mmCIF file of C-alpha atoms in Angstrom:
data_model
loop_
_atom_site.group_PDB
_atom_site.id
_atom_site.type_symbol
_atom_site.label_atom_id
_atom_site.label_comp_id
_atom_site.label_asym_id
_atom_site.label_seq_id
_atom_site.Cartn_x
_atom_site.Cartn_y
_atom_site.Cartn_z
ATOM 1 C CA MET O 1005 92.571 81.999 85.542
ATOM 2 C CA LYS O 1006 92.614 78.979 87.855
ATOM 3 C CA THR O 1007 92.009 81.261 90.862
ATOM 4 C CA LEU O 1008 89.123 82.988 89.088
ATOM 5 C CA PHE O 1009 87.509 79.625 88.249
ATOM 6 C CA LEU O 1010 87.955 78.386 91.818
ATOM 7 C CA LEU O 1011 86.489 81.594 93.240
ATOM 8 C CA ILE O 1012 83.459 81.403 90.942
ATOM 9 C CA ARG O 1013 82.939 77.753 91.834
ATOM 10 C CA LEU O 1014 83.168 78.307 95.586
ATOM 11 C CA ILE O 1015 81.011 81.417 95.863
ATOM 12 C CA PRO O 1016 77.335 80.790 95.260
ATOM 13 C CA ALA O 1017 76.312 84.217 94.006
ATOM 14 C CA ILE O 1018 73.034 85.616 92.846
ATOM 15 C CA SER O 1019 74.804 88.274 90.812
ATOM 16 C CA LEU O 1020 78.373 87.417 89.927
ATOM 17 C CA SER O 1021 80.260 89.532 87.437
ATOM 18 C CA ALA O 1022 83.832 89.972 86.275
ATOM 19 C CA CYS O 1023 85.136 93.480 85.853
ATOM 20 C CA ALA O 1024 87.173 93.477 82.640
ATOM 21 C CA THR O 1025 89.328 96.475 83.573
ATOM 22 C CA THR O 1026 90.564 95.198 86.941
ATOM 23 C CA GLY O 1027 90.063 91.458 86.587
ATOM 24 C CA ALA O 1028 88.032 91.518 89.797
ATOM 25 C CA VAL O 1029 85.173 89.139 90.485
ATOM 26 C CA CYS O 1030 82.261 90.905 92.183
ATOM 27 C CA SER O 1031 79.359 89.383 94.064
ATOM 28 C CA ASP O 1032 76.610 90.539 96.398
ATOM 29 C CA GLY O 1033 75.621 89.228 99.807
ATOM 30 C CA TRP O 1034 78.952 89.418 101.631
ATOM 31 C CA LYS O 1035 78.824 89.821 105.388
ATOM 32 C CA VAL O 1036 81.187 92.678 106.272
ATOM 33 C CA THR O 1037 82.231 93.276 109.873
ATOM 34 C CA GLY O 1038 84.997 95.235 111.549
ATOM 35 C CA TYR O 1039 87.524 94.604 114.283
ATOM 36 C CA TYR O 1040 89.744 96.970 116.243
ATOM 37 C CA SER O 1041 92.341 97.102 119.022
ATOM 38 C CA PRO O 1042 90.911 98.196 122.381
ATOM 39 C CA VAL O 1043 93.031 100.690 124.343
ATOM 40 C CA GLU O 1044 93.362 99.915 128.055
ATOM 41 C CA ALA O 1045 93.537 103.622 128.985
ATOM 42 C CA GLU O 1046 89.918 103.994 127.791
ATOM 43 C CA TYR O 1047 88.703 101.545 130.468
ATOM 44 C CA PRO O 1048 88.180 102.305 134.147
ATOM 45 C CA ASP O 1049 91.320 102.207 136.296
ATOM 46 C CA LEU O 1050 90.052 99.162 138.153
ATOM 47 C CA LYS O 1051 92.453 96.310 137.382
ATOM 48 C CA ASN O 1052 90.602 93.261 138.571
ATOM 49 C CA GLN O 1053 91.942 90.222 136.773
ATOM 50 C CA THR O 1054 95.404 88.706 136.796
ATOM 51 C CA VAL O 1055 96.705 86.905 133.720
ATOM 52 C CA ILE O 1056 99.998 85.296 132.767
ATOM 53 C CA VAL O 1057 101.497 86.942 129.693
ATOM 54 C CA THR O 1058 104.080 84.934 127.735
ATOM 55 C CA LYS O 1059 107.566 86.497 128.160
ATOM 56 C CA GLU O 1060 106.163 89.069 130.616
ATOM 57 C CA GLY O 1061 104.781 87.194 133.614
ATOM 58 C CA VAL O 1062 101.805 88.005 135.837
ATOM 59 C CA VAL O 1063 99.958 91.247 135.024
ATOM 60 C CA ARG O 1064 96.635 92.733 136.228
ATOM 61 C CA PHE O 1065 94.165 94.251 133.772
ATOM 62 C CA ASN O 1066 90.613 95.503 133.693
ATOM 63 C CA ARG O 1067 88.338 92.490 133.203
ATOM 64 C CA GLN O 1068 86.335 94.093 130.341
ATOM 65 C CA PHE O 1069 89.550 95.084 128.535
ATOM 66 C CA LEU O 1070 90.642 91.430 128.643
ATOM 67 C CA ARG O 1071 87.257 90.279 127.290
ATOM 68 C CA ASP O 1072 87.482 92.781 124.450
ATOM 69 C CA VAL O 1073 91.064 91.765 123.619
ATOM 70 C CA LYS O 1074 89.962 88.119 123.426
ATOM 71 C CA MET O 1075 87.165 89.099 121.038
ATOM 72 C CA GLU O 1076 89.164 91.539 118.872
ATOM 73 C CA GLY O 1077 92.585 89.867 118.898
ATOM 74 C CA TRP O 1078 94.895 92.577 120.297
ATOM 75 C CA GLY O 1079 94.715 95.571 122.617
ATOM 76 C CA ARG O 1080 97.134 98.357 123.588
ATOM 77 C CA THR O 1081 98.072 98.164 127.271
ATOM 78 C CA ARG O 1082 98.816 101.005 129.682
ATOM 79 C CA PHE O 1083 102.479 100.002 129.291
ATOM 80 C CA GLY O 1084 102.482 100.853 125.566
ATOM 81 C CA TRP O 1085 102.842 97.274 124.313
ATOM 82 C CA TYR O 1086 100.043 95.154 122.876
ATOM 83 C CA LEU O 1087 98.327 92.219 124.514
ATOM 84 C CA GLY O 1088 97.009 89.447 122.299
ATOM 85 C CA PHE O 1089 95.184 86.201 122.928
ATOM 86 C CA TYR O 1090 95.733 83.159 120.719
ATOM 87 C CA SER O 1091 96.643 79.483 121.154
ATOM 88 C CA ASN O 1092 94.847 79.727 124.509
ATOM 89 C CA GLN O 1093 97.563 82.059 125.899
ATOM 90 C CA TRP O 1094 98.163 85.779 126.425
ATOM 91 C CA HIS O 1095 101.010 87.244 124.361
ATOM 92 C CA LYS O 1096 102.982 90.497 124.290
ATOM 93 C CA SER O 1097 103.954 92.376 121.120
ATOM 94 C CA GLN O 1098 105.120 95.840 120.080
ATOM 95 C CA ASN O 1099 102.277 95.962 117.505
ATOM 96 C CA PRO O 1100 98.895 94.329 117.008
ATOM 97 C CA LEU O 1101 99.582 91.421 114.648
ATOM 98 C CA ASP O 1102 97.770 89.669 111.817
ATOM 99 C CA ALA O 1103 97.592 85.882 111.434
ATOM 100 C CA ARG O 1104 101.051 85.814 109.831
ATOM 101 C CA GLY O 1105 102.678 87.801 112.647
ATOM 102 C CA ASN O 1106 102.905 91.069 110.671
ATOM 103 C CA PRO O 1107 101.784 94.420 112.147
ATOM 104 C CA LEU O 1108 98.125 95.152 111.447
ATOM 105 C CA GLN O 1109 97.384 98.211 109.327
ATOM 106 C CA ILE O 1110 94.041 99.987 108.992
ATOM 107 C CA GLY O 1111 92.341 98.353 106.046
ATOM 108 C CA ALA O 1112 93.808 94.899 106.630
ATOM 109 C CA ILE O 1113 91.026 92.438 106.022
ATOM 110 C CA ALA O 1114 90.465 88.979 107.468
ATOM 111 C CA VAL O 1115 89.103 86.431 105.008
ATOM 112 C CA ASP O 1116 88.343 82.750 104.703
ATOM 113 C CA ARG O 1117 91.461 81.461 102.920
ATOM 114 C CA LYS O 1118 89.363 78.808 101.195
ATOM 115 C CA ILE O 1119 87.409 81.593 99.454
ATOM 116 C CA VAL O 1120 89.905 84.472 99.081
ATOM 117 C CA LYS O 1121 93.637 84.114 98.520
ATOM 118 C CA GLN O 1122 95.899 85.967 100.974
ATOM 119 C CA GLY O 1123 97.255 89.139 99.372
ATOM 120 C CA SER O 1124 94.146 89.627 97.229
ATOM 121 C CA VAL O 1125 92.769 93.149 96.881
ATOM 122 C CA LEU O 1126 89.119 93.539 97.827
ATOM 123 C CA ASN O 1127 87.061 96.560 96.862
ATOM 124 C CA ILE O 1128 84.019 97.395 98.953
ATOM 125 C CA SER O 1129 82.244 100.530 97.819
ATOM 126 C CA GLY O 1130 80.535 102.727 100.368
ATOM 127 C CA LEU O 1131 83.197 102.387 103.076
ATOM 128 C CA GLU O 1132 85.345 105.335 101.991
ATOM 129 C CA PRO O 1133 83.349 107.876 104.062
ATOM 130 C CA VAL O 1134 83.985 105.768 107.178
ATOM 131 C CA LEU O 1135 87.596 104.609 106.719
ATOM 132 C CA GLY O 1136 88.905 106.864 103.962
ATOM 133 C CA ILE O 1137 89.550 103.827 101.742
ATOM 134 C CA SER O 1138 87.519 101.362 99.713
ATOM 135 C CA SER O 1139 90.326 98.935 98.729
ATOM 136 C CA PHE O 1140 91.576 96.409 101.249
ATOM 137 C CA ILE O 1141 94.290 93.742 101.273
ATOM 138 C CA ALA O 1142 93.558 90.230 102.546
ATOM 139 C CA THR O 1143 96.284 89.761 105.173
ATOM 140 C CA ASP O 1144 94.443 88.198 108.103
ATOM 141 C CA THR O 1145 92.151 85.326 109.058
ATOM 142 C CA GLY O 1146 89.926 84.580 112.008
ATOM 143 C CA GLY O 1147 88.095 81.616 113.451
ATOM 144 C CA ALA O 1148 84.681 83.192 112.823
ATOM 145 C CA ILE O 1149 85.485 84.264 109.246
ATOM 146 C CA LYS O 1150 83.778 81.686 107.019
ATOM 147 C CA GLN O 1151 82.623 81.721 103.393
ATOM 148 C CA LYS O 1152 81.450 85.159 102.171
ATOM 149 C CA HIS O 1153 82.430 87.009 105.367
ATOM 150 C CA VAL O 1154 85.205 89.592 105.635
ATOM 151 C CA ASP O 1155 86.394 91.435 108.752
ATOM 152 C CA ILE O 1156 88.109 94.832 108.323
ATOM 153 C CA TYR O 1157 90.690 96.177 110.788
ATOM 154 C CA THR O 1158 89.600 99.720 111.688
ATOM 155 C CA GLY O 1159 92.389 100.828 114.072
ATOM 156 C CA GLU O 1160 92.629 101.480 117.804
ATOM 157 C CA GLY O 1161 90.352 102.776 120.518
ATOM 158 C CA LYS O 1162 86.746 103.915 120.867
ATOM 159 C CA GLN O 1163 86.661 105.747 117.512
ATOM 160 C CA ALA O 1164 87.856 102.607 115.716
ATOM 161 C CA GLN O 1165 85.206 100.632 117.608
ATOM 162 C CA LYS O 1166 82.543 102.999 116.223
ATOM 163 C CA HIS O 1167 83.975 102.413 112.751
ATOM 164 C CA THR O 1168 83.491 98.641 113.198
ATOM 165 C CA TRP O 1169 79.759 99.252 113.594
ATOM 166 C CA ALA O 1170 79.682 101.656 110.633
ATOM 167 C CA VAL O 1171 81.300 99.168 108.220
ATOM 168 C CA SER O 1172 79.137 96.214 109.262
ATOM 169 C CA GLY O 1173 76.406 94.914 107.014
ATOM 170 C CA GLN O 1174 75.731 93.105 103.745
ATOM 171 C CA GLN O 1175 77.839 94.440 100.875
ATOM 172 C CA ARG O 1176 78.930 93.833 97.310
ATOM 173 C CA VAL O 1177 82.603 92.783 97.327
ATOM 174 C CA CYS O 1178 84.967 92.696 94.372
ATOM 175 C CA VAL O 1179 88.004 90.411 94.694
ATOM 176 C CA ALA O 1180 91.115 90.803 92.537
ATOM 177 C CA SER O 1181 93.696 88.079 93.163
ATOM 178 C CA LEU O 1182 97.335 89.029 92.742
#
């Protein structure tokens, strides 16, 4: 009940309602965006920038791939491991990771922790045709995720990038805290 009160207090909503069957709090006007993991193999072969990767050393990558990894968080390299950028450094991992260091799954959602508790289930209707799901779990955060903004992980590669555009827009979001 405390979480519900806090959520209602923090979210200025034009239409705020509680769903009695699920205990979810729904409100309109959420900014929904998507993020994905670029795949280096989908970029031209030209490797034109050298970076230092923690625990790997000096590696050359396509400059646009590096820009996209910085924007999206993680990308799959031609070596099969993932390259991430955080704490102003390049990092290597066997999986793309969320803010807690767990492997990202399609449908993971980045939230503002001041607004939505980690582990909460969010329902966003209308996304099932794009992603095959309409329920998402808040497992990630991001520097640009503030207030009523959520960012949905859509997977890897060009198809996932297209999905990021398809999920973007203003939506009604229902939040059920666990």
